[in-house]
Amino acid sequence: MKYERIRKGTFLERPNRFIAYIELDGRKETVHVKNTGRCAELLVTGAEVYVQESKNPKRKTAWDLIGVRKGDRMINMDSQIPNRVVQEWMEEGHFTEGIRLIRPEYTYRNSRIDLYVEAGDRKILVEVKGVTLEEDGVVRFPDAPSERAVKHVQELAEAVKEGYEAYVFFVIQMQDVRCFTPNMDTHPAFGDALREAAGAGVRIVAYDCEVDPGSITLAQKVPVILHEPLLYELAEPLVGWYRSNKRDLPWREQPDAYHVWVSEIMLQQTRVEAVKPYYERFLKALPTVKDLAQADEDTLLKLWEGLGYYNRVRNMQKAAQQIMADYGGEFPGTYEEILSLKGIGSYTAGAVSAFAYGIPRPAVDGNVLRVVSRILASTEDIMKQSVRKDIERRLQEVIPADAASDFNQGLIELGAIVCLPNGEPKCGECPARKLCRAHQMGIESDLPVKKKQRPRRVEERTVFIFRDGETAAVRKRPGKGLLAGMYELPNVKGRLTEEEALDYSRRIGLAPIHIRCLGDAKHIFSHVEWHMTGYLIRVDELENSCSEDFLFVHPEEVQEKYPVPAAFEQYTDYIDIRLGQEKYRQ
C-alpha cells in the first residue's frame, strides 16, 4: 500500500481523539488523527510525524496523520489501512491457495467482519486489528478498551461451531518486533475473549509490516503469546545458559527416543546420581525396545531393584510390547503417539518429543513447576492438576521451535541446580533473575505454594531373617498391589516381641535355635509408611518342615536372580545381599 502527497512535520499536541496540532513548514496546522486509540506513547511533543494532504478542499482539516517516528522505528498509525494491507496480501496469494472470493465488510450475525474469503469449499471469516502499541519490542492490543473487539472475537468463536474457518489477524504497523500479546492491563476482557476463541478453534495470527513514510506492506509472521509474554522473554537467556552450564549426564550423550524414555521413567521420584548406574546397566542388559518387550519379569524387576515404584518398569514393558505390535518396533515419532503408550503421561511424552525429536512440546515436572511459579510469582497450588495444565499451556506457546530440547531441559536444569527447593535459591547464578517476579518481590523462598498431602498411613511390620547356616528364606509377593511380583524377606503385620517372634517361627514349622533383634527401620511409599522391627533367627533345617510358601536360597542366588525391594535394605546385610546399585558400584 502506497501513499501520495506525504509531508513531514513535528507533533505539538492532541486536544481530543480526532485532531492534533503539528508544526508544518513553520506553521501550526490542524490535522485529522485517523487512529482514535490513545497512542500516548507515540504522540509526544516534538515527535517526527508524517501527514497526507487531503484531496477534498471542503474538509475542515487539510491533512491526515499517517505515521510517526518513535526512536529509530517508523510506525504507521492509520487505523483504516490494515484491512487493505491484508486484502492486498491475500490477493498476492500469501494467505491460502485457491482463493476465489474476497469480500470486505461482511455481515455475520450482529457484526460486520472485516473480510469474508472463499477458497474451494472453505468459508473463512477474518477480523483484522491494527496494532501500534509497542514497548521493548513487545506489541499489544488494544491500547484502549474496545467492547466492539470483544464482541467480534466472541462471534468468530460461534462461527467456528457453524463450520466457518475464523481468524483474528493482527497487523503490526511497524517492523522488527519480538512478539504480540493481548493488552491485559488496558482491557483484560479482550485478552480473555481471545484466549477462549483460540481454545474454540479461532486462529490467532500476527504479522509485522515494512513501513516508511509513504508505504506499508505486510512482512513477517510474529509469535503470538496469549498467556504469558514473560515466559517468551525467558527463552533466549535460558537456552544460552543451558548450553553453557548443562551437566554431563549419560542419557544426554545419545538422546534417541528409547534412551530418553528409559532415563525419564527412572528419574521420576529418584535422584539423578542414584539413577546413573541403573541407567547404564539397564541399557546394557536391554539395549533395544525389542529386548525390553521380551524380557522375563524376574530379570526386569532385578534390573529395577532398588529404584522403587515397580509398576513403572512393568508399564515400560507393556509400552515396549505396544511399540512392537503397533509400530513395528520403531519408537513412535509424534507427541500424540508417544502419549498413547502405556504408563506415559504428558511430562514423559513431552520430554521424549522435545529431547529426542525436537518437537516443541512442554515437559513439566516438579522442577519446572517451581521455576515457573517463581518467575511468575504465582501463588497457585502446584499440586493441583489444573495448575500443571495451565503451566503446560503457557509454555507450549513460547517454546522456540529450533531449540525445543534445550528450552525444556534448561527449565529442568535450572530447577535442579539453581532454583532450588527447600532453601535459598541461587538467584545470583540465575539467567532469569531480571525477569523473575518473585525475585523482584523478595518472595523466592515462599514459592511455590504446595498444599500438604494427607498424612501417609502407617503400618507396623515385623521382618524375619530365617537362616540355617547355608540358605535364607525369601518369598514372592502377590502379582497385584504394593511391590507386586517382588521377592521379599518374610514379614508379618504388627510389631512382635522376641517371644512372639519365636512363637510365630514354631507355628510355621521351623525350629528356632537362636534369635537376635536387628532393630527398627522405616520405609516410605507414596501413601503408606512401613515401621519395621527385624529379627535374625537361626533355625534347624529351613526347607524340610516349613508350612509357608518360602524359597530357601543361597545369598548368591538372591543377589543374582531374585529382585528384593529397597524396603528391606536395612536387613539384607544379614544374608550378605547388596541391593540394586550397591552391587554394581564394585
mmCIF file of C-alpha atoms in Angstrom, residues 268-494:
data_model
loop_
_atom_site.group_PDB
_atom_site.id
_atom_site.type_symbol
_atom_site.label_atom_id
_atom_site.label_comp_id
_atom_site.label_asym_id
_atom_site.label_seq_id
_atom_site.Cartn_x
_atom_site.Cartn_y
_atom_site.Cartn_z
ATOM 1 C CA GLN A 268 10.657 -39.983 38.236
ATOM 2 C CA GLN A 269 10.835 -39.615 42.031
ATOM 3 C CA THR A 270 14.518 -40.656 42.031
ATOM 4 C CA ARG A 271 17.702 -38.570 42.358
ATOM 5 C CA VAL A 272 19.909 -38.079 39.306
ATOM 6 C CA GLU A 273 23.031 -39.540 40.940
ATOM 7 C CA ALA A 274 21.119 -42.627 42.045
ATOM 8 C CA VAL A 275 19.815 -43.246 38.516
ATOM 9 C CA LYS A 276 23.171 -43.222 36.675
ATOM 10 C CA PRO A 277 24.281 -46.815 37.441
ATOM 11 C CA TYR A 278 20.757 -48.172 36.926
ATOM 12 C CA TYR A 279 20.503 -46.478 33.541
ATOM 13 C CA GLU A 280 23.805 -47.885 32.315
ATOM 14 C CA ARG A 281 23.181 -51.482 33.385
ATOM 15 C CA PHE A 282 19.549 -51.432 32.177
ATOM 16 C CA LEU A 283 20.623 -50.428 28.664
ATOM 17 C CA LYS A 284 23.491 -52.907 28.724
ATOM 18 C CA ALA A 285 21.027 -55.698 29.512
ATOM 19 C CA LEU A 286 18.149 -54.399 27.351
ATOM 20 C CA PRO A 287 19.651 -52.234 24.591
ATOM 21 C CA THR A 288 16.546 -52.096 22.374
ATOM 22 C CA VAL A 289 12.782 -51.819 22.597
ATOM 23 C CA LYS A 290 12.580 -55.427 21.415
ATOM 24 C CA ASP A 291 14.815 -56.618 24.259
ATOM 25 C CA LEU A 292 12.636 -54.814 26.798
ATOM 26 C CA ALA A 293 9.458 -56.223 25.281
ATOM 27 C CA GLN A 294 10.766 -59.800 25.505
ATOM 28 C CA ALA A 295 12.445 -59.705 28.957
ATOM 29 C CA ASP A 296 11.107 -62.058 31.623
ATOM 30 C CA GLU A 297 9.612 -60.432 34.706
ATOM 31 C CA ASP A 298 12.269 -61.508 37.214
ATOM 32 C CA THR A 299 15.050 -60.097 35.001
ATOM 33 C CA LEU A 300 13.116 -56.867 34.592
ATOM 34 C CA LEU A 301 12.474 -56.437 38.298
ATOM 35 C CA LYS A 302 16.041 -57.358 39.179
ATOM 36 C CA LEU A 303 17.321 -54.604 36.875
ATOM 37 C CA TRP A 304 14.939 -52.203 38.611
ATOM 38 C CA GLU A 305 15.707 -53.452 42.121
ATOM 39 C CA GLY A 306 16.209 -50.515 44.492
ATOM 40 C CA LEU A 307 14.580 -47.863 42.263
ATOM 41 C CA GLY A 308 11.139 -48.475 43.705
ATOM 42 C CA TYR A 309 7.732 -47.818 42.136
ATOM 43 C CA TYR A 310 7.983 -51.097 40.248
ATOM 44 C CA ASN A 311 4.856 -50.508 38.211
ATOM 45 C CA ARG A 312 6.943 -48.015 36.242
ATOM 46 C CA VAL A 313 9.077 -50.759 34.708
ATOM 47 C CA ARG A 314 6.102 -53.089 34.237
ATOM 48 C CA ASN A 315 4.336 -50.342 32.296
ATOM 49 C CA MET A 316 7.520 -49.748 30.313
ATOM 50 C CA GLN A 317 7.475 -53.354 29.190
ATOM 51 C CA LYS A 318 3.794 -53.109 28.218
ATOM 52 C CA ALA A 319 4.595 -49.965 26.229
ATOM 53 C CA ALA A 320 7.534 -51.745 24.535
ATOM 54 C CA GLN A 321 5.207 -54.577 23.567
ATOM 55 C CA GLN A 322 2.773 -51.960 22.234
ATOM 56 C CA ILE A 323 5.569 -50.449 20.143
ATOM 57 C CA MET A 324 6.459 -53.870 18.749
ATOM 58 C CA ALA A 325 2.835 -54.609 17.859
ATOM 59 C CA ASP A 326 1.675 -51.212 16.598
ATOM 60 C CA TYR A 327 4.850 -49.544 15.288
ATOM 61 C CA GLY A 328 6.980 -52.432 14.063
ATOM 62 C CA GLY A 329 9.479 -51.950 16.871
ATOM 63 C CA GLU A 330 10.215 -48.339 15.927
ATOM 64 C CA PHE A 331 9.623 -45.838 18.696
ATOM 65 C CA PRO A 332 6.745 -43.571 17.553
ATOM 66 C CA GLY A 333 7.671 -40.070 16.458
ATOM 67 C CA THR A 334 4.716 -37.829 17.364
ATOM 68 C CA TYR A 335 3.605 -36.464 20.716
ATOM 69 C CA GLU A 336 0.141 -37.986 20.397
ATOM 70 C CA GLU A 337 1.505 -41.445 19.581
ATOM 71 C CA ILE A 338 4.005 -41.306 22.439
ATOM 72 C CA LEU A 339 1.276 -40.180 24.843
ATOM 73 C CA SER A 340 -0.835 -43.202 23.840
ATOM 74 C CA LEU A 341 1.779 -45.645 25.186
ATOM 75 C CA LYS A 342 1.156 -47.424 28.473
ATOM 76 C CA GLY A 343 2.451 -45.588 31.519
ATOM 77 C CA ILE A 344 3.334 -42.389 29.653
ATOM 78 C CA GLY A 345 1.767 -39.121 30.741
ATOM 79 C CA SER A 346 2.109 -35.573 29.448
ATOM 80 C CA TYR A 347 5.507 -34.985 31.084
ATOM 81 C CA THR A 348 7.222 -38.064 29.638
ATOM 82 C CA ALA A 349 5.548 -37.621 26.244
ATOM 83 C CA GLY A 350 6.738 -34.009 26.177
ATOM 84 C CA ALA A 351 10.264 -34.962 27.255
ATOM 85 C CA VAL A 352 10.685 -37.678 24.612
ATOM 86 C CA SER A 353 9.107 -35.456 21.945
ATOM 87 C CA ALA A 354 11.359 -32.492 22.725
ATOM 88 C CA PHE A 355 14.628 -34.196 23.712
ATOM 89 C CA ALA A 356 14.666 -36.910 21.050
ATOM 90 C CA TYR A 357 12.746 -35.336 18.164
ATOM 91 C CA GLY A 358 12.931 -31.580 18.757
ATOM 92 C CA ILE A 359 9.131 -31.324 18.809
ATOM 93 C CA PRO A 360 8.059 -28.134 20.657
ATOM 94 C CA ARG A 361 6.035 -29.706 23.463
ATOM 95 C CA PRO A 362 6.433 -28.842 27.172
ATOM 96 C CA ALA A 363 7.870 -31.260 29.737
ATOM 97 C CA VAL A 364 6.593 -30.022 33.094
ATOM 98 C CA ASP A 365 7.982 -31.756 36.182
ATOM 99 C CA GLY A 366 8.421 -30.543 39.752
ATOM 100 C CA ASN A 367 11.494 -28.511 38.836
ATOM 101 C CA VAL A 368 9.628 -26.713 36.068
ATOM 102 C CA LEU A 369 6.601 -26.053 38.283
ATOM 103 C CA ARG A 370 8.894 -24.433 40.860
ATOM 104 C CA VAL A 371 10.818 -22.323 38.324
ATOM 105 C CA VAL A 372 7.710 -21.059 36.526
ATOM 106 C CA SER A 373 5.860 -20.363 39.779
ATOM 107 C CA ARG A 374 8.741 -18.181 40.947
ATOM 108 C CA ILE A 375 9.218 -16.382 37.643
ATOM 109 C CA LEU A 376 5.512 -15.507 37.539
ATOM 110 C CA ALA A 377 5.225 -15.047 41.338
ATOM 111 C CA SER A 378 2.265 -17.420 41.183
ATOM 112 C CA THR A 379 0.558 -18.388 44.414
ATOM 113 C CA GLU A 380 -1.427 -21.193 42.777
ATOM 114 C CA ASP A 381 -1.111 -24.627 44.384
ATOM 115 C CA ILE A 382 1.216 -26.632 42.121
ATOM 116 C CA MET A 383 -0.268 -29.880 43.433
ATOM 117 C CA LYS A 384 -3.466 -29.148 41.522
ATOM 118 C CA GLN A 385 -3.713 -30.780 38.109
ATOM 119 C CA SER A 386 -5.392 -27.647 36.726
ATOM 120 C CA VAL A 387 -2.322 -25.569 37.648
ATOM 121 C CA ARG A 388 0.016 -28.021 35.937
ATOM 122 C CA LYS A 389 -2.167 -27.948 32.814
ATOM 123 C CA ASP A 390 -2.180 -24.148 32.823
ATOM 124 C CA ILE A 391 1.624 -24.022 33.032
ATOM 125 C CA GLU A 392 1.868 -26.563 30.202
ATOM 126 C CA ARG A 393 -0.422 -24.347 28.115
ATOM 127 C CA ARG A 394 1.626 -21.224 28.838
ATOM 128 C CA LEU A 395 4.899 -22.932 27.988
ATOM 129 C CA GLN A 396 3.518 -24.556 24.835
ATOM 130 C CA GLU A 397 3.206 -21.238 23.052
ATOM 131 C CA VAL A 398 6.688 -19.949 23.975
ATOM 132 C CA ILE A 399 8.902 -22.979 23.238
ATOM 133 C CA PRO A 400 11.329 -21.946 20.468
ATOM 134 C CA ALA A 401 10.794 -24.253 17.501
ATOM 135 C CA ASP A 402 14.536 -24.502 16.851
ATOM 136 C CA ALA A 403 15.516 -25.172 20.484
ATOM 137 C CA ALA A 404 12.704 -27.249 22.000
ATOM 138 C CA SER A 405 15.080 -29.677 23.713
ATOM 139 C CA ASP A 406 17.406 -27.055 25.179
ATOM 140 C CA PHE A 407 14.495 -24.903 26.355
ATOM 141 C CA ASN A 408 12.768 -27.757 28.174
ATOM 142 C CA GLN A 409 15.957 -29.228 29.570
ATOM 143 C CA GLY A 410 17.051 -25.736 30.540
ATOM 144 C CA LEU A 411 13.970 -25.268 32.721
ATOM 145 C CA ILE A 412 14.537 -28.648 34.365
ATOM 146 C CA GLU A 413 18.256 -27.983 34.855
ATOM 147 C CA LEU A 414 17.575 -24.544 36.299
ATOM 148 C CA GLY A 415 15.280 -26.080 38.899
ATOM 149 C CA ALA A 416 17.775 -28.844 39.669
ATOM 150 C CA ILE A 417 20.931 -26.791 40.262
ATOM 151 C CA VAL A 418 19.963 -23.115 40.697
ATOM 152 C CA CYS A 419 16.273 -22.505 41.522
ATOM 153 C CA LEU A 420 16.462 -24.942 44.417
ATOM 154 C CA PRO A 421 13.683 -26.171 46.703
ATOM 155 C CA ASN A 422 13.735 -26.229 50.492
ATOM 156 C CA GLY A 423 16.134 -23.350 50.976
ATOM 157 C CA GLU A 424 17.568 -20.282 49.350
ATOM 158 C CA PRO A 425 17.668 -20.428 45.543
ATOM 159 C CA LYS A 426 20.942 -19.324 43.943
ATOM 160 C CA CYS A 427 19.475 -16.185 42.390
ATOM 161 C CA GLY A 428 22.897 -14.691 41.697
ATOM 162 C CA GLU A 429 23.583 -17.527 39.232
ATOM 163 C CA CYS A 430 20.151 -17.478 37.581
ATOM 164 C CA PRO A 431 19.783 -16.352 33.948
ATOM 165 C CA ALA A 432 16.153 -15.411 34.700
ATOM 166 C CA ARG A 433 16.738 -13.174 37.728
ATOM 167 C CA LYS A 434 15.992 -9.952 35.832
ATOM 168 C CA LEU A 435 12.678 -11.405 34.664
ATOM 169 C CA CYS A 436 11.725 -13.219 37.883
ATOM 170 C CA ARG A 437 8.833 -11.510 39.647
ATOM 171 C CA ALA A 438 9.379 -13.489 42.846
ATOM 172 C CA HIS A 439 12.994 -12.270 42.967
ATOM 173 C CA GLN A 440 11.886 -8.685 42.400
ATOM 174 C CA MET A 441 9.366 -9.032 45.221
ATOM 175 C CA GLY A 442 11.765 -10.877 47.525
ATOM 176 C CA ILE A 443 9.470 -13.892 47.923
ATOM 177 C CA GLU A 444 11.539 -16.596 46.184
ATOM 178 C CA SER A 445 11.678 -18.824 49.240
ATOM 179 C CA ASP A 446 7.904 -18.583 49.778
ATOM 180 C CA LEU A 447 7.177 -20.190 46.424
ATOM 181 C CA PRO A 448 5.920 -22.435 45.022
ATOM 182 C CA VAL A 449 2.744 -22.958 47.014
ATOM 183 C CA LYS A 450 2.390 -26.670 47.611
ATOM 184 C CA LYS A 451 -0.548 -27.886 49.626
ATOM 185 C CA LYS A 452 0.426 -30.542 52.119
ATOM 186 C CA GLN A 453 -0.715 -34.025 51.250
ATOM 187 C CA ARG A 454 -2.760 -36.094 53.634
ATOM 188 C CA PRO A 455 -0.585 -37.984 56.153
ATOM 189 C CA ARG A 456 0.530 -41.414 54.992
ATOM 190 C CA ARG A 457 -0.977 -44.460 56.599
ATOM 191 C CA VAL A 458 1.487 -46.146 58.992
ATOM 192 C CA GLU A 459 1.811 -49.935 59.068
ATOM 193 C CA GLU A 460 3.762 -51.780 61.760
ATOM 194 C CA ARG A 461 5.581 -54.864 60.423
ATOM 195 C CA THR A 462 7.948 -57.484 61.757
ATOM 196 C CA VAL A 463 10.633 -58.718 59.349
ATOM 197 C CA PHE A 464 12.394 -62.091 59.694
ATOM 198 C CA ILE A 465 15.793 -63.252 58.525
ATOM 199 C CA PHE A 466 15.441 -67.029 58.735
ATOM 200 C CA ARG A 467 18.827 -68.735 58.258
ATOM 201 C CA ASP A 468 20.059 -72.275 58.700
ATOM 202 C CA GLY A 469 23.720 -71.585 58.039
ATOM 203 C CA GLU A 470 23.597 -72.281 54.295
ATOM 204 C CA THR A 471 20.397 -70.742 52.988
ATOM 205 C CA ALA A 472 17.968 -67.936 53.775
ATOM 206 C CA ALA A 473 14.230 -67.627 53.289
ATOM 207 C CA VAL A 474 12.552 -65.284 50.755
ATOM 208 C CA ARG A 475 9.067 -65.323 49.295
ATOM 209 C CA LYS A 476 7.363 -63.857 46.267
ATOM 210 C CA ARG A 477 4.734 -61.198 46.823
ATOM 211 C CA PRO A 478 1.330 -61.393 45.080
ATOM 212 C CA GLY A 479 1.068 -60.346 41.445
ATOM 213 C CA LYS A 480 -1.037 -57.289 42.281
ATOM 214 C CA GLY A 481 -0.758 -54.481 44.793
ATOM 215 C CA LEU A 482 2.233 -52.962 46.569
ATOM 216 C CA LEU A 483 5.591 -54.385 45.378
ATOM 217 C CA ALA A 484 3.728 -56.827 43.161
ATOM 218 C CA GLY A 485 5.791 -59.790 41.996
ATOM 219 C CA MET A 486 8.881 -58.821 44.001
ATOM 220 C CA TYR A 487 10.733 -61.147 46.362
ATOM 221 C CA GLU A 488 10.714 -60.117 49.997
ATOM 222 C CA LEU A 489 12.042 -61.157 53.346
ATOM 223 C CA PRO A 490 9.318 -62.964 55.318
ATOM 224 C CA ASN A 491 7.285 -60.492 57.362
ATOM 225 C CA VAL A 492 4.007 -60.143 59.198
ATOM 226 C CA LYS A 493 1.844 -57.235 60.251
ATOM 227 C CA GLY A 494 2.345 -55.872 63.740
#
